[in-house]
CSV table of N, CA and C in Angstrom, one decimal:
chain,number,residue,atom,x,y,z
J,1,UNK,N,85.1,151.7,109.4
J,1,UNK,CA,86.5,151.5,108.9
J,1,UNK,C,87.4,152.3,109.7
J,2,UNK,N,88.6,151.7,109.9
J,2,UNK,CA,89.5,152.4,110.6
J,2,UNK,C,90.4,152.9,109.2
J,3,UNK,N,90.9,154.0,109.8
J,3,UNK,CA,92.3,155.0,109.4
J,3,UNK,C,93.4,154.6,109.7
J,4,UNK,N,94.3,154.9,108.7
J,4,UNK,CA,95.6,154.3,109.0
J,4,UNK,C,96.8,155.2,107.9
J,5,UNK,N,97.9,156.3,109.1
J,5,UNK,CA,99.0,156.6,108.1
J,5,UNK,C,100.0,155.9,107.4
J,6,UNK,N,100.7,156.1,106.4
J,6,UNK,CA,101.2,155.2,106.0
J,6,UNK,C,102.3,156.4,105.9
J,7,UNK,N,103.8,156.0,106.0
J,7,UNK,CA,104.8,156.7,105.4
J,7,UNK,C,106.0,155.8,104.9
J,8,UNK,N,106.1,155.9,103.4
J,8,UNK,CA,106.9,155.1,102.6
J,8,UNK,C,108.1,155.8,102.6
J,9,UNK,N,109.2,154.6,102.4
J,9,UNK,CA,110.7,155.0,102.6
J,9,UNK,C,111.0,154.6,101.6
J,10,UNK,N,112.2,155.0,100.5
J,10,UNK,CA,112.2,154.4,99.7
J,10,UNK,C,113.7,155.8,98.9
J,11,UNK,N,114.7,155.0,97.9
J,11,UNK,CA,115.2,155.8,97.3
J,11,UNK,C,115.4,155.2,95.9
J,12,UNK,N,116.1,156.7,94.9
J,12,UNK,CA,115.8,156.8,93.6
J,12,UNK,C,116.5,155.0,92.8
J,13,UNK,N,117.7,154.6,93.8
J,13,UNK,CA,118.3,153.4,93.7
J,13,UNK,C,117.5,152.7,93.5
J,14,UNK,N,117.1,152.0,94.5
J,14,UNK,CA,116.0,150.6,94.7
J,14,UNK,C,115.0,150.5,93.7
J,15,UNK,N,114.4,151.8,93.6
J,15,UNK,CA,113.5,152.2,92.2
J,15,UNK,C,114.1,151.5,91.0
J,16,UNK,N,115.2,152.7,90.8
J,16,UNK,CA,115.6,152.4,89.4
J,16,UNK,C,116.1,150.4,89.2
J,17,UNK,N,116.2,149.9,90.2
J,17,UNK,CA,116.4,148.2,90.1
J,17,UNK,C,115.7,147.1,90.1
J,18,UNK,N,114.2,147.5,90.3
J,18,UNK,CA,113.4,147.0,90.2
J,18,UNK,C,112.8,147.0,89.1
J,19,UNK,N,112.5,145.8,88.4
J,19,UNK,CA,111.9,145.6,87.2
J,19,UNK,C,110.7,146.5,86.8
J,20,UNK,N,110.6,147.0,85.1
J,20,UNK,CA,109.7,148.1,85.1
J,20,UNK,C,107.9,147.7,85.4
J,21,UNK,N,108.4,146.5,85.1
J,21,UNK,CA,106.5,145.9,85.0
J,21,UNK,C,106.1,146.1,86.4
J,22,UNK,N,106.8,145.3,87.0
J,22,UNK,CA,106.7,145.7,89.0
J,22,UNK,C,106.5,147.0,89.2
J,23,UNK,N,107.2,148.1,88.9
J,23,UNK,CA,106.5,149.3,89.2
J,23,UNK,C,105.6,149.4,88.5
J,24,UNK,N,105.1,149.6,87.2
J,24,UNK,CA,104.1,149.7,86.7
J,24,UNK,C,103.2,149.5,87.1
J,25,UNK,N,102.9,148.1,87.7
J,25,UNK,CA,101.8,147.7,88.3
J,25,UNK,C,101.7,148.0,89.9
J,26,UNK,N,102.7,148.8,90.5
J,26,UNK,CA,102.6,149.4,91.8
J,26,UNK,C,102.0,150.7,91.7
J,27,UNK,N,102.4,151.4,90.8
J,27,UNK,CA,101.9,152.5,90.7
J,27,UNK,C,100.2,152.4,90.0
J,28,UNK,N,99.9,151.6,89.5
J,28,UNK,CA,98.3,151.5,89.0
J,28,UNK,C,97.9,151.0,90.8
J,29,UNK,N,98.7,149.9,91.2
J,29,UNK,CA,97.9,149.9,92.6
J,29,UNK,C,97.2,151.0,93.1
J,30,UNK,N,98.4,151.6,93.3
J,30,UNK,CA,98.5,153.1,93.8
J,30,UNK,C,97.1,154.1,93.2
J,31,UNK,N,96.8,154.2,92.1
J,31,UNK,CA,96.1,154.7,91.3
J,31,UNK,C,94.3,154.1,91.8
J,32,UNK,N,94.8,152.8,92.2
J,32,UNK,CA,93.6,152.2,92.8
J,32,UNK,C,93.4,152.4,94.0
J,33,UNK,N,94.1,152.5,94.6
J,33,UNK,CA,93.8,153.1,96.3
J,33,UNK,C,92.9,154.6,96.2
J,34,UNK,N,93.7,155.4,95.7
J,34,UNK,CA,93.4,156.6,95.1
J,34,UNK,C,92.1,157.3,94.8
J,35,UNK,N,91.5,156.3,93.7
J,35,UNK,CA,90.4,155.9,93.7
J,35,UNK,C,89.2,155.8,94.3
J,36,UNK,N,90.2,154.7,95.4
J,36,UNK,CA,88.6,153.6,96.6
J,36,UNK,C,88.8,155.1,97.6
J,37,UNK,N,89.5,155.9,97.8
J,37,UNK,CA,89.4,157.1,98.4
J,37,UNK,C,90.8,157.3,99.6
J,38,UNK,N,92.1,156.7,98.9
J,38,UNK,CA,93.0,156.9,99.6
J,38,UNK,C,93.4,158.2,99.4
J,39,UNK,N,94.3,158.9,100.0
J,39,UNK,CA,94.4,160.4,100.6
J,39,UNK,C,96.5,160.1,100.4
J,40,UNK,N,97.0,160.3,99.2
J,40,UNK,CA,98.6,160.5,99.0
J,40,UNK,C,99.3,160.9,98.9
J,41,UNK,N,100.7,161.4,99.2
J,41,UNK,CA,101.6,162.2,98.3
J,41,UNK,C,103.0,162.0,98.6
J,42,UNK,N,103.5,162.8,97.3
J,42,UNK,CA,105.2,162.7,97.3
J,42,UNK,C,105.7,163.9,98.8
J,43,UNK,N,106.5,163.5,99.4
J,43,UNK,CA,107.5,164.2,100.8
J,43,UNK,C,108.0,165.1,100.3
J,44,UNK,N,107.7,166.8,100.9
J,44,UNK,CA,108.7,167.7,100.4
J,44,UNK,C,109.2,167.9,101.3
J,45,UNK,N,110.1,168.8,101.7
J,45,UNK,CA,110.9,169.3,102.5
J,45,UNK,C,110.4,170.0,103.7
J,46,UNK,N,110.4,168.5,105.0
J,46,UNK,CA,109.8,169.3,106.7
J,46,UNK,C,110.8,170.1,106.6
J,47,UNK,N,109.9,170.7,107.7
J,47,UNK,CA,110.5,171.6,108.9
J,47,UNK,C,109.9,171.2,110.5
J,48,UNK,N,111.0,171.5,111.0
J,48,UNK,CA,110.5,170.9,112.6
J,48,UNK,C,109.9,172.6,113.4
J,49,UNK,N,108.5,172.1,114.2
J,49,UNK,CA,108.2,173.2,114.7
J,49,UNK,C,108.0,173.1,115.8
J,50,UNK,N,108.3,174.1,117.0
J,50,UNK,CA,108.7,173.7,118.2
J,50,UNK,C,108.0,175.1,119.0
J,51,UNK,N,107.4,175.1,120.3
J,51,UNK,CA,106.6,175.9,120.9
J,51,UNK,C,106.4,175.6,122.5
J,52,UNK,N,108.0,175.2,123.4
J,52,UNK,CA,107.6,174.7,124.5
J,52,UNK,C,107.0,175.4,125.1
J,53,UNK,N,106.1,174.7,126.1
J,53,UNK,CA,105.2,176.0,127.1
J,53,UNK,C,104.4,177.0,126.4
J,54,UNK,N,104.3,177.1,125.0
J,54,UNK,CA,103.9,178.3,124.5
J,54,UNK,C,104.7,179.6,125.2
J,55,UNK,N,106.0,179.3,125.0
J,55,UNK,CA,106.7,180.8,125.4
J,55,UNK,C,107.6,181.0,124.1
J,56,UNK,N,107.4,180.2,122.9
J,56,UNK,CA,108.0,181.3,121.3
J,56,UNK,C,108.1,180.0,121.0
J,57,UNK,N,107.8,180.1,119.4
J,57,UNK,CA,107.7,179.4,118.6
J,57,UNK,C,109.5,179.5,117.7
J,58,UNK,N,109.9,178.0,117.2
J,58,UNK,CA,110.9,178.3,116.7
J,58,UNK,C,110.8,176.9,115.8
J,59,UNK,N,111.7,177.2,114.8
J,59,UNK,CA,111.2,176.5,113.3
J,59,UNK,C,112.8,176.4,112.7
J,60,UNK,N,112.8,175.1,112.3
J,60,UNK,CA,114.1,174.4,111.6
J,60,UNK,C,113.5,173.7,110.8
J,61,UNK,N,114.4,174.0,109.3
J,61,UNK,CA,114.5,173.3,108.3
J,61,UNK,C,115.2,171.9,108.5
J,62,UNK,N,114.5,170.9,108.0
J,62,UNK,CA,114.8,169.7,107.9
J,62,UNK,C,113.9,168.1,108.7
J,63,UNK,N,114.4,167.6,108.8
J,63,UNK,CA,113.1,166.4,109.2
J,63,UNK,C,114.2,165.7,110.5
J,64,UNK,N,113.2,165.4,111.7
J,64,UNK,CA,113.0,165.1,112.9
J,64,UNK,C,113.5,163.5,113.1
J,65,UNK,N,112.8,163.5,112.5
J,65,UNK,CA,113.5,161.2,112.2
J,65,UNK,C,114.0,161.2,110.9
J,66,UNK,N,115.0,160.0,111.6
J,66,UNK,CA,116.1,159.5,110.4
J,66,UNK,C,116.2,158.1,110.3
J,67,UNK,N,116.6,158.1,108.8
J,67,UNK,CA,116.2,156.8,108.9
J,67,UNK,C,117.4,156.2,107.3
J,68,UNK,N,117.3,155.2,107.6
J,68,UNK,CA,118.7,155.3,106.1
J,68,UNK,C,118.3,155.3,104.8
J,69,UNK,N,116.8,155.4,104.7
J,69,UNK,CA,116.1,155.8,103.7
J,69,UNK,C,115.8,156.9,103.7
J,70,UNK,N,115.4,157.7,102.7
J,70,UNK,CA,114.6,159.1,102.8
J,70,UNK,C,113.2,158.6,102.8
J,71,UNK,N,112.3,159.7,103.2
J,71,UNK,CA,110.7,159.6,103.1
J,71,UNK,C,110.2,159.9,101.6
J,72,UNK,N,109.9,159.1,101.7
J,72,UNK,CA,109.3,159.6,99.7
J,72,UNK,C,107.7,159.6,99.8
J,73,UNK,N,106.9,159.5,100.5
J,73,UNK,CA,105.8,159.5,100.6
J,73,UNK,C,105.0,159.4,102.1
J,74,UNK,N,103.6,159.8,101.9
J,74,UNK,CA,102.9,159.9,102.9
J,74,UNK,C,101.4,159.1,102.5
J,75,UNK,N,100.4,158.8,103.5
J,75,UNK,CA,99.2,158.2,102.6
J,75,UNK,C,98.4,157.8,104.0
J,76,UNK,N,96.6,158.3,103.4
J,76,UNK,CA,96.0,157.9,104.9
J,76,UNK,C,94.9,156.7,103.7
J,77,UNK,N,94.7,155.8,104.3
J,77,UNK,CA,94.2,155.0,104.0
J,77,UNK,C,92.8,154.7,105.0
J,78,UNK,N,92.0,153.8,104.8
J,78,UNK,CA,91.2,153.0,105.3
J,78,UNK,C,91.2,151.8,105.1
J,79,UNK,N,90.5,151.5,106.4
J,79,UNK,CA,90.8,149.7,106.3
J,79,UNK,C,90.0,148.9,107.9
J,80,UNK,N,89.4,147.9,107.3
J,80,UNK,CA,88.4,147.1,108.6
J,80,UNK,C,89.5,147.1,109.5
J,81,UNK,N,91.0,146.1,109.4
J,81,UNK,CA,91.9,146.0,110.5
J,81,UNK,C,93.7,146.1,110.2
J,82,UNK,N,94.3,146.6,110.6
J,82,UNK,CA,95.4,146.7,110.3
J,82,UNK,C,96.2,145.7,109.2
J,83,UNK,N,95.8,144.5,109.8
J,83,UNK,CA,96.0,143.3,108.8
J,83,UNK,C,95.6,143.7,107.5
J,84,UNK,N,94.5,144.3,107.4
J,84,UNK,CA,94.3,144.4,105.9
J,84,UNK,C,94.8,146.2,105.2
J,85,UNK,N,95.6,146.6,106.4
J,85,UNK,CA,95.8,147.8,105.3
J,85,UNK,C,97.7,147.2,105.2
J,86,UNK,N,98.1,146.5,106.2
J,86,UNK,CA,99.3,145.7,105.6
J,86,UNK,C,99.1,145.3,104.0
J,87,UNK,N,97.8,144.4,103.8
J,87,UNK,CA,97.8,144.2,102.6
J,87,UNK,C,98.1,145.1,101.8
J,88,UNK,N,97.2,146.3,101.9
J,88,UNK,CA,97.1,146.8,101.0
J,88,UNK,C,98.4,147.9,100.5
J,89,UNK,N,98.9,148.7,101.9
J,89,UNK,CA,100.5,148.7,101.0
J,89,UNK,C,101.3,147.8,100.5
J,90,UNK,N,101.3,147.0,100.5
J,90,UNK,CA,102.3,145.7,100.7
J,90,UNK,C,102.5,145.6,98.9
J,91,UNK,N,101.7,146.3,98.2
J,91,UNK,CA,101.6,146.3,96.4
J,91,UNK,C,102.1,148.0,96.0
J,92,UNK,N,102.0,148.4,97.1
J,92,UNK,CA,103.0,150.4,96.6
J,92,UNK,C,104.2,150.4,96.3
J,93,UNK,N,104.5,151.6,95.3
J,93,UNK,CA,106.0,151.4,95.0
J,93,UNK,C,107.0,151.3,96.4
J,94,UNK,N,107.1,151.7,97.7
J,94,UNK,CA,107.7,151.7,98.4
J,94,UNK,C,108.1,150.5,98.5
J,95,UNK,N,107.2,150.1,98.7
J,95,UNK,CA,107.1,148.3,99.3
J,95,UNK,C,107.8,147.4,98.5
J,96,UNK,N,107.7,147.6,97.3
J,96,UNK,CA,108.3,146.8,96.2
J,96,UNK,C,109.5,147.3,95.2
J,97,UNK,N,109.7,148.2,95.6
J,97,UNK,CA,110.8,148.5,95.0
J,97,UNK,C,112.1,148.8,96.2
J,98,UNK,N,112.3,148.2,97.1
J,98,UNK,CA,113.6,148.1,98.1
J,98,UNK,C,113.4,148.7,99.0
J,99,UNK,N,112.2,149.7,99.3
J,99,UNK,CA,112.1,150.5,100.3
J,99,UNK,C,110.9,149.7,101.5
J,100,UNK,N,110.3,150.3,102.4
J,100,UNK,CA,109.8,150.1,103.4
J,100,UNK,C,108.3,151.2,103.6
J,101,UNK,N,107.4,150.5,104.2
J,101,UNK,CA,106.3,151.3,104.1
J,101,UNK,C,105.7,151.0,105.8
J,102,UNK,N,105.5,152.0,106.3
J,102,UNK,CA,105.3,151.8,108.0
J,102,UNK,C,103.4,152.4,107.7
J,103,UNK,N,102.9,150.7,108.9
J,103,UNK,CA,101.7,152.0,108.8
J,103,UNK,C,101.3,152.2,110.6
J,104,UNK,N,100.4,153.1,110.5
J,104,UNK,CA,100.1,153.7,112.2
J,104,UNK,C,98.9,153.7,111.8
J,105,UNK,N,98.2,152.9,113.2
J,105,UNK,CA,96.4,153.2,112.9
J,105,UNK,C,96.4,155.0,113.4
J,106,UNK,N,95.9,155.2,113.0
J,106,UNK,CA,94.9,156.9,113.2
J,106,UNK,C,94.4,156.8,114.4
J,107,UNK,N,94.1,156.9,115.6
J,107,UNK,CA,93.4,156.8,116.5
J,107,UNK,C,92.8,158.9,117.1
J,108,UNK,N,91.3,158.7,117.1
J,108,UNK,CA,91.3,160.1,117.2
J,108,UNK,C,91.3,160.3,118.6
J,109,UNK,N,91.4,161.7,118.3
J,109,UNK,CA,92.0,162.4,119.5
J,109,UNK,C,90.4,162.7,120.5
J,110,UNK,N,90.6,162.8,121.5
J,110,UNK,CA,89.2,162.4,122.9
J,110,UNK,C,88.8,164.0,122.4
């Protein structure tokens, strides 16, 4: 099985407009990924860390990419092919409640 990050975009709006049964049942999704052994969480507050050349480290509050959503989540998943981890966020609150859910295969490092 392949790996795959997932980072959901999503705000308190879109949420609140979306019918409650629809989240309800995104969030048991969620509960079910959880389960089969997905890896989740709510976004706190980056910081960007920076160390050109290794000649001093230096550190800012705040997040690197912008996007006209905020990040509200993170999530590593598994899955035989990309196609199928589309599926499987495709039922998260991000997804369904007005926001956006990006995923990136994992590919390890040599």
């Amino acid at each position: 099985m392949a790996k795959f990050v997932t980072v959901g975009y999503g705000d308190q709006e879109g949420y609140d407009r979306t019918e409650a049964a629809v989240r309800n049942e995104a969030h048991a999704h969620d509960a079910r990924l959880l389960e089969a052994g997905a890896v989740a969480g709510i976004a706190g507050s980056p910081v960007q860390v920076r160390n050109h050349d290794d000649a001093g480290m230096t550190v800012e509050s705040g997040p690197f990419m912008s996007s006209t959503l905020p990040v509200a989540g993170f999530g590593i998943i598994e899955a035989a092919t990309i196609e199928e981890a589309v599926q499987l966020v495709s039922k998260t609150p991000c997804a369904v409640a007005h926001g956006v859910v990006e995923v990136w295969p994992l590919q390890e490092s040599p």
